[in-house]
CSV table of C-alpha atoms in Angstrom, one decimal:
chain,number,residue,atom,x,y,z
P,1,MET,CA,-16.5,-17.0,51.9
P,2,MET,CA,-13.1,-17.0,50.2
P,3,THR,CA,-14.6,-18.1,46.9
P,4,GLU,CA,-17.2,-15.4,47.3
P,5,GLN,CA,-14.5,-12.8,47.9
P,6,LEU,CA,-12.5,-13.9,44.9
P,7,THR,CA,-15.5,-13.8,42.7
P,8,THR,CA,-16.4,-10.4,43.9
P,9,GLY,CA,-12.8,-9.2,43.4
P,10,THR,CA,-12.6,-10.6,39.9
P,11,GLY,CA,-16.0,-9.0,39.1
P,12,LEU,CA,-14.9,-5.7,40.6
P,13,MET,CA,-11.6,-5.8,38.6
P,14,SER,CA,-13.6,-6.6,35.4
P,15,GLY,CA,-16.0,-3.8,36.0
P,16,MET,CA,-13.2,-1.3,36.7
P,17,THR,CA,-11.3,-2.4,33.6
P,18,THR,CA,-14.5,-2.2,31.5
P,19,ALA,CA,-15.2,1.3,32.8
P,20,ALA,CA,-11.7,2.4,32.1
P,21,VAL,CA,-11.8,1.0,28.6
P,22,VAL,CA,-15.1,2.6,27.8
P,23,GLY,CA,-13.9,5.9,29.1
P,24,LEU,CA,-10.7,5.7,27.0
P,25,ALA,CA,-12.7,4.9,23.9
P,26,ALA,CA,-15.0,7.8,24.5
P,27,GLY,CA,-12.1,10.1,24.8
P,28,VAL,CA,-10.6,8.9,21.6
P,29,TYR,CA,-13.9,9.1,19.8
P,30,TYR,CA,-14.3,12.7,21.0
P,31,LEU,CA,-10.9,13.7,19.7
P,32,THR,CA,-11.2,12.0,16.4
P,33,THR,CA,-14.7,13.2,15.6
P,34,ARG,CA,-14.7,16.7,17.1
P,35,THR,CA,-14.8,19.3,14.2
P,36,GLY,CA,-15.3,23.0,14.1
P,37,THR,CA,-15.3,25.7,11.4
P,38,SER,CA,-15.9,29.4,11.4
P,39,VAL,CA,-17.9,29.1,8.2
P,40,GLU,CA,-21.4,27.5,8.0
P,41,SER,CA,-22.2,26.1,4.7
P,42,SER,CA,-25.2,24.2,3.4
P,43,ALA,CA,-23.3,23.1,0.3
P,44,HIS,CA,-22.3,19.4,0.0
P,45,TRP,CA,-20.0,17.6,-2.3
P,46,PRO,CA,-21.6,15.6,-5.1
P,47,LYS,CA,-21.9,11.8,-4.4
P,48,GLU,CA,-22.2,10.7,-8.0
P,49,LYS,CA,-20.0,10.5,-11.1
P,50,GLN,CA,-18.8,13.8,-12.4
P,51,SER,CA,-17.8,14.1,-16.1
P,52,GLN,CA,-16.9,17.8,-15.9
P,53,PRO,CA,-13.5,18.9,-14.4
P,54,TYR,CA,-14.0,21.7,-11.9
P,55,THR,CA,-12.4,23.9,-9.3
P,56,ARG,CA,-13.9,25.2,-6.0
P,57,ARG,CA,-12.6,27.3,-3.1
P,58,VAL,CA,-12.6,25.4,0.2
P,59,GLN,CA,-12.0,25.9,3.9
P,60,PRO,CA,-10.4,23.0,5.9
P,61,LYS,CA,-12.5,21.6,8.7
P,62,LYS,CA,-10.8,21.8,12.1
P,63,ARG,CA,-10.0,18.5,13.6
P,64,LYS,CA,-8.0,17.6,16.7
P,65,ILE,CA,-7.0,14.2,15.2
P,66,GLN,CA,-7.7,12.7,11.8
P,67,LEU,CA,-7.4,9.0,11.4
P,68,ALA,CA,-9.4,8.5,8.2
P,69,LEU,CA,-7.7,9.0,4.9
P,70,ASN,CA,-8.0,12.4,3.2
P,71,SER,CA,-11.1,13.1,1.2
P,72,LEU,CA,-13.3,16.0,0.0
P,73,ASP,CA,-15.2,15.7,3.2
P,74,ASP,CA,-12.3,17.3,4.9
P,75,PHE,CA,-13.3,20.6,3.5
P,76,VAL,CA,-16.3,23.0,3.6
P,77,PRO,CA,-17.0,24.1,0.0
P,78,LEU,CA,-17.1,27.8,-0.5
P,79,GLY,CA,-18.6,29.8,-3.4
P,80,ASN,CA,-19.7,28.2,-6.6
P,81,VAL,CA,-18.3,25.4,-8.6
P,82,GLU,CA,-16.1,26.7,-11.4
P,83,PRO,CA,-16.2,24.3,-14.5
P,84,VAL,CA,-12.9,23.8,-16.3
P,85,ASP,CA,-13.7,23.3,-19.9
P,86,ASP,CA,-10.2,22.7,-21.1
P,87,VAL,CA,-8.5,20.9,-18.2
P,88,VAL,CA,-5.3,20.1,-20.2
P,89,ARG,CA,-4.8,23.8,-20.9
P,90,PHE,CA,-5.6,24.7,-17.3
P,91,PHE,CA,-3.1,22.2,-16.0
P,92,THR,CA,-0.4,23.4,-18.4
P,93,SER,CA,-0.7,26.9,-17.0
P,94,ARG,CA,-1.6,26.3,-13.4
P,95,GLY,CA,-1.0,22.6,-12.7
P,96,ASN,CA,2.1,23.2,-10.7
P,97,GLU,CA,0.0,24.9,-8.0
P,98,PHE,CA,-2.0,21.7,-7.3
P,99,SER,CA,-0.9,18.4,-5.7
P,100,VAL,CA,-2.8,15.2,-5.7
P,101,TYR,CA,-4.7,14.9,-2.5
P,102,SER,CA,-7.2,12.0,-2.8
P,103,ILE,CA,-9.2,9.8,-5.0
P,104,ASP,CA,-13.0,10.2,-5.0
P,105,TRP,CA,-14.6,6.9,-6.0
P,106,GLU,CA,-18.1,8.3,-6.0
P,107,GLN,CA,-17.3,11.2,-8.3
P,108,GLU,CA,-14.8,8.9,-10.1
P,109,SER,CA,-12.2,11.6,-10.1
P,110,VAL,CA,-8.7,12.6,-8.8
P,111,VAL,CA,-8.8,15.4,-6.3
P,112,LEU,CA,-6.0,17.9,-6.1
P,113,VAL,CA,-5.5,20.8,-3.7
P,114,ARG,CA,-3.9,24.2,-4.0
P,115,PRO,CA,-2.6,25.5,-0.7
P,116,VAL,CA,-2.8,29.0,0.7
P,117,ASP,CA,-0.3,31.3,-1.1
P,118,GLY,CA,3.1,31.1,0.5
P,119,THR,CA,2.7,27.7,2.1
P,120,ASP,CA,5.5,25.2,2.0
P,121,LEU,CA,3.9,21.8,2.3
P,122,LYS,CA,7.1,20.3,3.5
P,123,ASP,CA,7.3,22.4,6.6
P,124,HIS,CA,4.9,20.0,8.2
P,125,PRO,CA,6.2,16.5,9.1
P,126,PHE,CA,3.4,14.9,7.0
P,127,PHE,CA,2.7,16.0,3.4
P,128,CYS,CA,-0.9,14.7,3.6
P,129,GLU,CA,-1.7,16.7,6.7
P,130,ALA,CA,-0.1,19.9,5.3
P,131,GLN,CA,-2.3,19.6,2.3
P,132,ARG,CA,-5.4,19.2,4.4
P,133,ARG,CA,-4.6,22.0,6.8
P,134,ASN,CA,-3.6,24.6,4.2
P,135,ALA,CA,-6.0,23.9,1.3
P,136,ALA,CA,-7.5,26.9,-0.3
P,137,GLU,CA,-8.9,25.4,-3.6
P,138,ILE,CA,-9.5,22.0,-5.0
P,139,LEU,CA,-9.3,20.8,-8.6
P,140,SER,CA,-11.3,17.7,-9.5
P,141,ILE,CA,-10.2,15.8,-12.7
P,142,PRO,CA,-12.5,12.9,-13.8
P,143,PHE,CA,-10.8,9.6,-14.5
P,144,SER,CA,-12.0,10.0,-18.1
P,145,ARG,CA,-9.8,13.1,-18.5
P,146,LEU,CA,-6.9,12.1,-16.3
P,147,GLN,CA,-4.8,10.4,-19.0
P,148,ASP,CA,-5.0,13.5,-21.2
P,149,VAL,CA,-3.5,15.6,-18.4
P,150,ALA,CA,-0.8,13.1,-17.5
P,151,ASP,CA,0.2,12.8,-21.2
P,152,VAL,CA,0.8,16.5,-21.6
P,153,ILE,CA,3.0,16.9,-18.5
P,154,HIS,CA,4.8,13.5,-18.7
P,155,PRO,CA,7.7,14.8,-20.9
P,156,LYS,CA,8.5,17.3,-18.1
P,157,VAL,CA,8.9,14.6,-15.5
P,158,ALA,CA,9.9,11.6,-17.5
P,159,HIS,CA,13.5,11.9,-16.2
P,160,VAL,CA,12.3,11.7,-12.5
P,161,GLN,CA,13.7,8.8,-10.5
P,162,ASN,CA,11.2,7.7,-7.9
P,163,VAL,CA,12.1,6.0,-4.6
P,164,PHE,CA,9.4,4.3,-2.5
P,165,VAL,CA,9.8,3.7,1.2
P,166,TYR,CA,7.7,0.8,2.5
P,167,MET,CA,7.6,0.3,6.3
P,168,THR,CA,6.1,-1.3,9.4
P,169,GLY,CA,5.3,1.9,11.2
P,170,ARG,CA,6.9,3.4,14.3
P,171,CYS,CA,10.3,2.8,12.7
P,172,GLY,CA,11.9,6.2,12.0
P,173,SER,CA,10.5,6.6,8.5
P,174,THR,CA,9.4,10.2,9.1
P,175,LEU,CA,12.9,11.1,10.2
P,176,LEU,CA,14.3,9.3,7.1
P,177,ALA,CA,12.1,11.4,4.8
P,178,ARG,CA,13.0,14.6,6.5
P,179,ALA,CA,16.7,13.8,6.4
P,180,ILE,CA,16.6,12.9,2.7
P,181,ASP,CA,14.8,16.1,1.9
P,182,ALA,CA,17.6,18.1,3.6
P,183,THR,CA,20.0,17.0,0.9
P,184,SER,CA,20.5,18.5,-2.5
P,185,VAL,CA,20.4,15.1,-4.3
P,186,ALA,CA,16.8,14.1,-3.5
P,187,GLN,CA,13.6,15.4,-2.1
P,188,ALA,CA,10.9,13.6,-0.1
P,189,ALA,CA,7.2,13.7,0.5
P,190,ASN,CA,6.0,12.0,3.7
P,191,GLU,CA,2.8,9.9,3.3
P,192,PRO,CA,0.9,11.4,0.4
P,193,GLU,CA,-2.4,9.5,0.8
P,194,PRO,CA,-3.5,8.7,-2.8
P,195,PHE,CA,-1.4,5.6,-2.5
P,196,SER,CA,-3.4,4.4,0.5
P,197,THR,CA,-6.7,5.4,-1.0
P,198,ILE,CA,-5.9,3.3,-4.1
P,199,SER,CA,-4.5,0.5,-1.9
P,200,MET,CA,-7.7,0.2,0.1
P,201,ALA,CA,-9.9,0.2,-3.0
P,202,ALA,CA,-7.7,-2.5,-4.6
P,203,ASN,CA,-7.8,-4.6,-1.4
P,204,ARG,CA,-11.6,-4.4,-1.2
P,205,SER,CA,-11.8,-5.4,-4.8
P,206,ARG,CA,-9.6,-8.4,-4.2
P,207,ARG,CA,-11.6,-9.4,-1.1
P,208,SER,CA,-14.9,-9.1,-3.1
P,209,ARG,CA,-13.6,-11.6,-5.7
P,210,GLN,CA,-12.5,-14.0,-2.9
P,211,LYS,CA,-15.8,-13.7,-0.9
P,212,LYS,CA,-19.1,-13.6,-2.8
P,213,ASP,CA,-20.9,-12.2,0.3
P,214,PHE,CA,-18.4,-9.3,0.6
P,215,PHE,CA,-20.2,-6.0,0.0
P,216,LEU,CA,-18.3,-3.6,-2.3
P,217,LYS,CA,-19.5,0.0,-2.1
P,218,SER,CA,-17.7,1.3,-5.1
P,219,THR,CA,-17.3,-0.3,-8.5
P,220,ALA,CA,-15.2,2.6,-10.0
P,221,VAL,CA,-11.9,0.7,-10.0
P,222,LEU,CA,-12.1,-3.1,-10.1
P,223,ASP,CA,-9.8,-3.9,-13.0
P,224,GLU,CA,-6.2,-4.1,-11.8
P,225,ASP,CA,-4.9,-2.8,-15.2
P,226,LYS,CA,-6.9,0.4,-14.5
P,227,THR,CA,-5.5,0.6,-11.0
P,228,VAL,CA,-2.0,0.4,-12.3
P,229,GLN,CA,-2.7,3.2,-14.8
P,230,LEU,CA,-4.3,5.3,-12.0
P,231,LEU,CA,-1.3,4.9,-9.8
P,232,ARG,CA,1.0,5.8,-12.7
P,233,ASN,CA,-1.0,9.0,-13.6
P,234,ALA,CA,-1.4,10.1,-10.0
P,235,VAL,CA,2.4,9.9,-9.4
P,236,THR,CA,3.0,11.7,-12.7
P,237,LEU,CA,0.9,14.6,-11.3
P,238,LEU,CA,2.6,14.5,-7.9
P,239,ASN,CA,6.1,14.4,-9.5
P,240,TYR,CA,5.1,17.4,-11.6
P,241,HIS,CA,4.1,19.4,-8.6
P,242,LEU,CA,7.1,18.5,-6.5
P,243,VAL,CA,9.7,19.2,-9.3
P,244,MET,CA,8.1,22.5,-10.4
P,245,THR,CA,7.8,23.9,-6.9
P,246,ASP,CA,11.2,22.8,-5.7
P,247,PRO,CA,13.8,25.6,-5.8
P,248,LEU,CA,16.6,23.0,-6.7
P,249,ARG,CA,14.4,21.2,-9.2
P,250,ARG,CA,15.5,17.9,-7.6
P,251,ASP,CA,14.5,15.0,-9.8
P,252,VAL,CA,15.0,12.1,-7.4
P,253,ILE,CA,11.7,12.0,-5.4
P,254,MET,CA,11.2,9.8,-2.4
P,255,TYR,CA,7.7,8.9,-1.3
P,256,LYS,CA,7.3,7.5,2.1
P,257,LEU,CA,4.2,5.3,2.1
P,258,LYS,CA,1.8,4.2,4.8
P,259,VAL,CA,2.0,0.5,5.9
P,260,ASP,CA,-1.0,-0.6,3.9
P,261,VAL,CA,0.6,0.1,0.5
P,262,LEU,CA,2.6,-3.1,0.9
P,263,LEU,CA,-0.6,-4.9,0.0
P,264,ILE,CA,-0.4,-3.5,-3.6
P,265,GLY,CA,3.3,-3.9,-3.9
P,266,ASP,CA,2.7,-6.2,-6.9
P,267,LEU,CA,0.7,-3.3,-8.6
P,268,MET,CA,3.4,-0.8,-7.7
P,269,TYR,CA,5.9,-3.1,-9.4
P,270,ARG,CA,3.8,-3.0,-12.6
P,271,ALA,CA,3.2,0.8,-12.4
P,272,PHE,CA,6.8,1.8,-11.6
P,273,PRO,CA,9.2,-0.9,-12.9
P,274,TYR,CA,12.2,1.4,-12.7
P,275,ALA,CA,11.6,2.8,-9.2
P,276,LYS,CA,14.0,2.1,-6.3
P,277,ASN,CA,12.5,0.6,-3.1
P,278,ILE,CA,13.3,0.7,0.5
P,279,PHE,CA,11.9,-1.4,3.4
P,280,LEU,CA,12.3,0.2,6.8
P,281,TYR,CA,11.3,-1.9,9.8
P,282,ARG,CA,11.7,-2.4,13.6
P,283,ASN,CA,11.6,-5.2,16.2
P,284,GLY,CA,8.0,-6.3,16.6
P,285,MET,CA,7.9,-5.8,20.4
P,286,GLU,CA,9.4,-2.3,20.1
P,287,CYS,CA,6.9,-1.5,17.5
P,288,LEU,CA,4.0,-2.6,19.7
P,289,GLU,CA,5.3,-0.7,22.7
P,290,SER,CA,5.8,2.5,20.6
P,291,TRP,CA,2.1,2.3,19.5
P,292,ALA,CA,1.0,1.7,23.0
P,293,LYS,CA,2.9,4.7,24.3
P,294,LEU,CA,1.5,6.8,21.5
P,295,TRP,CA,-2.2,6.0,22.0
P,296,LEU,CA,-2.3,5.4,25.8
P,297,ARG,CA,0.4,7.6,27.2
P,298,SER,CA,0.4,5.8,30.5
P,299,LYS,CA,1.7,2.4,31.5
P,300,ALA,CA,-1.2,2.1,34.0
P,301,VAL,CA,-3.7,2.6,31.2
P,302,TYR,CA,-1.9,0.1,29.0
P,303,SER,CA,-2.0,-2.4,31.9
P,304,LEU,CA,-5.8,-2.0,32.1
P,305,VAL,CA,-6.2,-2.5,28.4
P,306,ARG,CA,-4.0,-5.6,28.4
P,307,ALA,CA,-6.0,-7.0,31.3
P,308,SER,CA,-9.2,-6.4,29.4
P,309,VAL,CA,-7.8,-8.2,26.4
P,310,ARG,CA,-6.7,-11.1,28.6
P,311,LEU,CA,-10.1,-11.3,30.2
P,312,GLY,CA,-11.9,-11.2,26.9
P,313,LEU,CA,-13.5,-7.8,27.6
P,314,TRP,CA,-12.0,-5.8,24.8
P,315,ARG,CA,-13.3,-7.4,21.6
P,316,TRP,CA,-13.6,-4.3,19.6
P,317,ALA,CA,-11.3,-1.7,18.1
P,318,PRO,CA,-12.9,1.7,18.4
P,319,MET,CA,-12.1,4.2,15.6
P,320,VAL,CA,-9.4,2.0,14.1
P,321,PRO,CA,-9.3,3.0,10.4
P,322,GLU,CA,-9.5,0.6,7.6
P,323,HIS,CA,-5.9,1.2,6.5
P,324,PHE,CA,-4.7,0.2,10.0
P,325,ARG,CA,-6.8,-2.9,10.3
P,326,CYS,CA,-6.5,-4.2,6.8
P,327,PHE,CA,-3.8,-6.8,7.7
P,328,GLY,CA,-5.7,-8.0,10.8
P,329,ASP,CA,-8.8,-8.6,8.7
P,330,ASP,CA,-7.0,-11.1,6.5
P,331,ALA,CA,-8.4,-14.6,6.7
P,332,LYS,CA,-5.1,-16.1,7.8
P,333,PHE,CA,-5.4,-14.4,11.2
P,334,THR,CA,-9.0,-15.7,11.8
P,335,ASP,CA,-7.9,-18.1,14.6
P,336,GLN,CA,-5.9,-15.4,16.4
P,337,ALA,CA,-8.2,-12.5,15.9
P,338,ASP,CA,-9.9,-11.3,19.1
P,339,GLY,CA,-11.2,-8.0,17.7
P,340,SER,CA,-9.1,-5.9,20.0
P,341,SER,CA,-7.0,-2.9,19.1
P,342,THR,CA,-4.0,-4.8,20.5
P,343,PHE,CA,-4.6,-7.5,18.0
P,344,TYR,CA,-4.8,-5.1,15.1
P,345,THR,CA,-1.6,-3.3,16.2
P,346,VAL,CA,0.2,-6.6,16.3
P,347,ALA,CA,-1.3,-7.8,13.0
P,348,LEU,CA,-0.2,-4.6,11.4
P,349,TRP,CA,3.5,-5.4,12.1
P,350,VAL,CA,3.2,-9.1,11.4
P,351,GLY,CA,1.2,-8.6,8.2
P,352,ALA,CA,3.6,-6.0,6.9
P,353,MET,CA,6.6,-8.2,7.5
P,354,GLN,CA,4.9,-11.2,5.9
P,355,ARG,CA,3.9,-9.1,2.9
P,356,ALA,CA,7.4,-7.7,2.5
P,357,LEU,CA,8.7,-11.3,2.5
P,358,GLU,CA,6.1,-12.3,-0.1
P,359,LEU,CA,7.1,-9.3,-2.4
P,360,GLN,CA,10.8,-10.3,-2.1
P,361,LYS,CA,10.0,-13.8,-3.3
P,362,LEU,CA,7.9,-12.4,-6.2
P,363,HIS,CA,10.4,-9.9,-7.4
P,364,PRO,CA,13.7,-10.2,-5.6
P,365,GLU,CA,15.5,-7.8,-7.9
P,366,TYR,CA,12.9,-5.1,-7.1
P,367,PHE,CA,12.0,-5.7,-3.5
P,368,PHE,CA,14.1,-4.2,-2.0
P,369,HIS,CA,17.1,-2.2,-3.1
P,370,CYS,CA,17.8,-1.4,0.6
P,371,LEU,CA,16.5,-2.9,3.8
P,372,VAL,CA,17.0,-0.7,6.9
P,373,TYR,CA,16.5,-1.6,10.6
P,374,TYR,CA,15.3,1.1,13.0
P,375,GLY,CA,18.5,0.8,15.0
P,376,ALA,CA,20.7,1.8,12.1
P,377,LEU,CA,18.9,5.1,11.9
P,378,ALA,CA,18.7,5.6,15.6
P,379,ARG,CA,22.4,5.0,16.1
P,380,GLY,CA,24.2,5.5,12.8
P,381,ARG,CA,22.2,8.5,11.6
P,382,GLU,CA,24.5,10.4,9.2
P,383,MET,CA,26.6,7.3,8.3
P,384,SER,CA,23.5,5.2,7.8
P,385,LEU,CA,22.0,7.8,5.5
P,386,CYS,CA,25.2,8.0,3.4
P,387,LEU,CA,25.1,4.2,3.0
P,388,LEU,CA,21.5,4.2,2.1
P,389,LEU,CA,22.0,6.8,-0.6
P,390,LYS,CA,24.9,4.9,-1.9
P,391,ARG,CA,22.8,1.7,-2.2
P,392,LEU,CA,20.3,3.8,-4.2
P,393,GLY,CA,23.0,4.9,-6.5
P,394,LEU,CA,23.1,8.5,-5.2
P,395,LYS,CA,26.3,10.3,-4.3
P,396,TRP,CA,26.2,12.5,-1.2
P,397,ASN,CA,29.2,13.3,1.0
P,398,PRO,CA,28.7,15.3,4.2
P,399,GLU,CA,32.2,16.7,4.0
P,400,GLU,CA,31.4,18.2,0.6
P,401,HIS,CA,28.0,19.5,1.7
P,402,GLU,CA,28.7,21.0,5.1
P,403,GLU,CA,25.6,23.2,5.2
P,404,GLU,CA,23.3,20.3,4.3
P,405,ALA,CA,25.1,18.0,6.8
P,406,GLU,CA,24.6,20.6,9.6
P,407,LYS,CA,20.9,20.9,8.7
P,408,MET,CA,20.6,17.1,8.9
P,409,ARG,CA,22.3,17.0,12.3
P,410,GLU,CA,19.8,19.4,13.6
P,411,LEU,CA,17.0,17.2,12.3
P,412,PHE,CA,18.4,14.2,14.1
P,413,LEU,CA,18.2,16.2,17.4
P,414,LYS,CA,14.6,17.0,16.9
P,415,ASP,CA,11.4,14.9,17.2
P,416,SER,CA,10.6,14.4,13.5
P,417,GLN,CA,6.9,14.1,14.3
P,418,ALA,CA,6.7,17.0,16.9
P,419,GLY,CA,3.6,19.0,16.6
P,420,THR,CA,1.5,16.1,15.4
P,421,PHE,CA,-0.6,13.5,17.3
P,422,LEU,CA,1.9,10.8,16.1
P,423,SER,CA,4.5,12.1,18.5
P,424,ALA,CA,4.4,10.2,21.8
P,425,ARG,CA,6.3,12.8,23.8
P,426,THR,CA,6.0,16.3,22.2
P,427,ARG,CA,3.2,18.5,21.0
P,428,LYS,CA,5.0,21.6,19.8
P,429,PRO,CA,6.7,21.7,16.3
P,430,GLY,CA,10.5,21.7,16.5
P,431,GLU,CA,10.9,20.2,20.0
P,432,LYS,CA,13.9,18.2,20.6
P,433,TRP,CA,13.8,14.4,20.6
P,434,THR,CA,14.1,12.9,24.1
P,435,LYS,CA,15.2,9.3,24.7
P,436,PRO,CA,12.3,7.2,26.0
P,437,SER,CA,12.5,5.5,29.4
P,438,SER,CA,14.3,2.2,29.4
P,439,ALA,CA,11.6,0.7,31.5
P,440,SER,CA,9.5,-1.6,29.2
P,441,TRP,CA,5.7,-1.7,29.3
P,442,LEU,CA,5.7,-5.2,27.9
P,443,GLY,CA,6.2,-8.6,29.4
P,444,ASP,CA,6.0,-12.3,28.7
P,445,TRP,CA,2.2,-12.2,27.9
P,446,ASP,CA,2.8,-9.6,25.2
P,447,ARG,CA,5.6,-11.6,23.6
P,448,ASP,CA,3.5,-14.8,23.6
P,449,TYR,CA,0.5,-12.9,22.1
P,450,MET,CA,2.7,-11.5,19.3
P,451,SER,CA,4.3,-14.9,18.7
P,452,ARG,CA,0.9,-16.6,18.3
P,453,VAL,CA,0.0,-14.0,15.6
P,454,CYS,CA,3.3,-14.5,14.0
P,455,GLY,CA,2.7,-18.2,13.9
P,456,ALA,CA,-0.3,-17.7,11.6
P,457,THR,CA,2.0,-16.6,8.7
P,458,GLY,CA,4.3,-19.6,8.7
P,459,ASN,CA,7.2,-17.4,7.7
P,460,ILE,CA,7.7,-14.8,10.4
P,461,PRO,CA,8.9,-16.9,13.4
P,462,GLY,CA,8.6,-14.1,16.0
P,463,PRO,CA,9.0,-10.4,16.7
P,464,ASP,CA,12.8,-10.6,16.5
P,465,PHE,CA,12.8,-11.6,12.8
P,466,ILE,CA,15.5,-9.9,10.7
P,467,PHE,CA,15.6,-9.9,6.9
P,468,PRO,CA,18.9,-10.9,5.3
P,469,ASP,CA,21.1,-8.1,4.0
P,470,THR,CA,19.6,-5.5,6.4
P,471,MET,CA,21.4,-2.4,7.4
P,472,LEU,CA,21.7,-2.9,11.2
């Protein structure tokens, strides 16, 4: 009888857990796929190579949450295609209005967007989302014409010093970008997505060369020399837009990148040999808990998810985008992979740390000019920022720039991601940051789980790993 009761109880628990997981997945699916627009259009974007540059008016599709990388499919095309016969001349006169938005591998073109008049793309925490929400017109430049455009504007941005921020995620990088942009010595763009679009294509190309049975949808960019050139040209166009639209004409430009761009760090080194590089990271357990609180919002829900993973019921990762799961799909994690979203979240941190370590060994003089731990930003704030700028060779003294320092202090009091779905606690723009509860959601099982995934790298011993010479 007791055995029967235990079996029934376990079955009931499994059933309840499965039901909760399915319900949660359905909710996420609804939020990420629900779209709406006030304009109906039968027009579609071309799905084949385009040799003619063109512009077209657009209306952004309305989405609650967008997890996929930006693309032309984010917009409803309006009116007619307007061919651009002389794209060099066009860009010389109007190029400052457009910023690089995405790469279209089917059209073999770079896609740029012009926002609605009067829009400041930096008002939103994420540059990529501001572009998508406020787009009024797109400009498509075929790869075959891109070099001509880059060459004509390069002299105007040749003096620009680029800084790239690589990171693990959930580590204060958005706050860092906004704080840097508050100074007069540098400006920052938070997560422009062409880097990730190129990163994912390069990653697929590399996997296709390693696995003969790996299906590659696009053959537009397979050659890494061309990938390096594409990166360089895309950044030239981005630099041009940011310098020309900045009232201060700040020529030190920081790009905070998504986690996946670490995968093409070797190509970034080739494309931008004189750039400065930062690696921002956080304790692995804290990172996992931050993601759990963001997506699940409730400790009870997380407990259900964790139970389903332990019971082997959650072997899938619904709606997890490619740029999030790219580290977990690496062959080195085959023995640890259980297909769950928990695994992909852990592998994201572990893979990012491992890749950062690999890049350091490849080019120690380049990776990294500054390593910053989340705690340094959370506690030191203004002092940490001054030290970071100093390590980058930039001079900024809060006592000499009181207005900027005050603006920065206000930023440190706010939730830097407020108003976006990436804020775990606030939904309205400008809301104040609130200290999270000290009660942890994680326990021994979570630490053991993460440690097992760390063990697959051979170099990252556990979630508490610290790089030498890190700002703590």
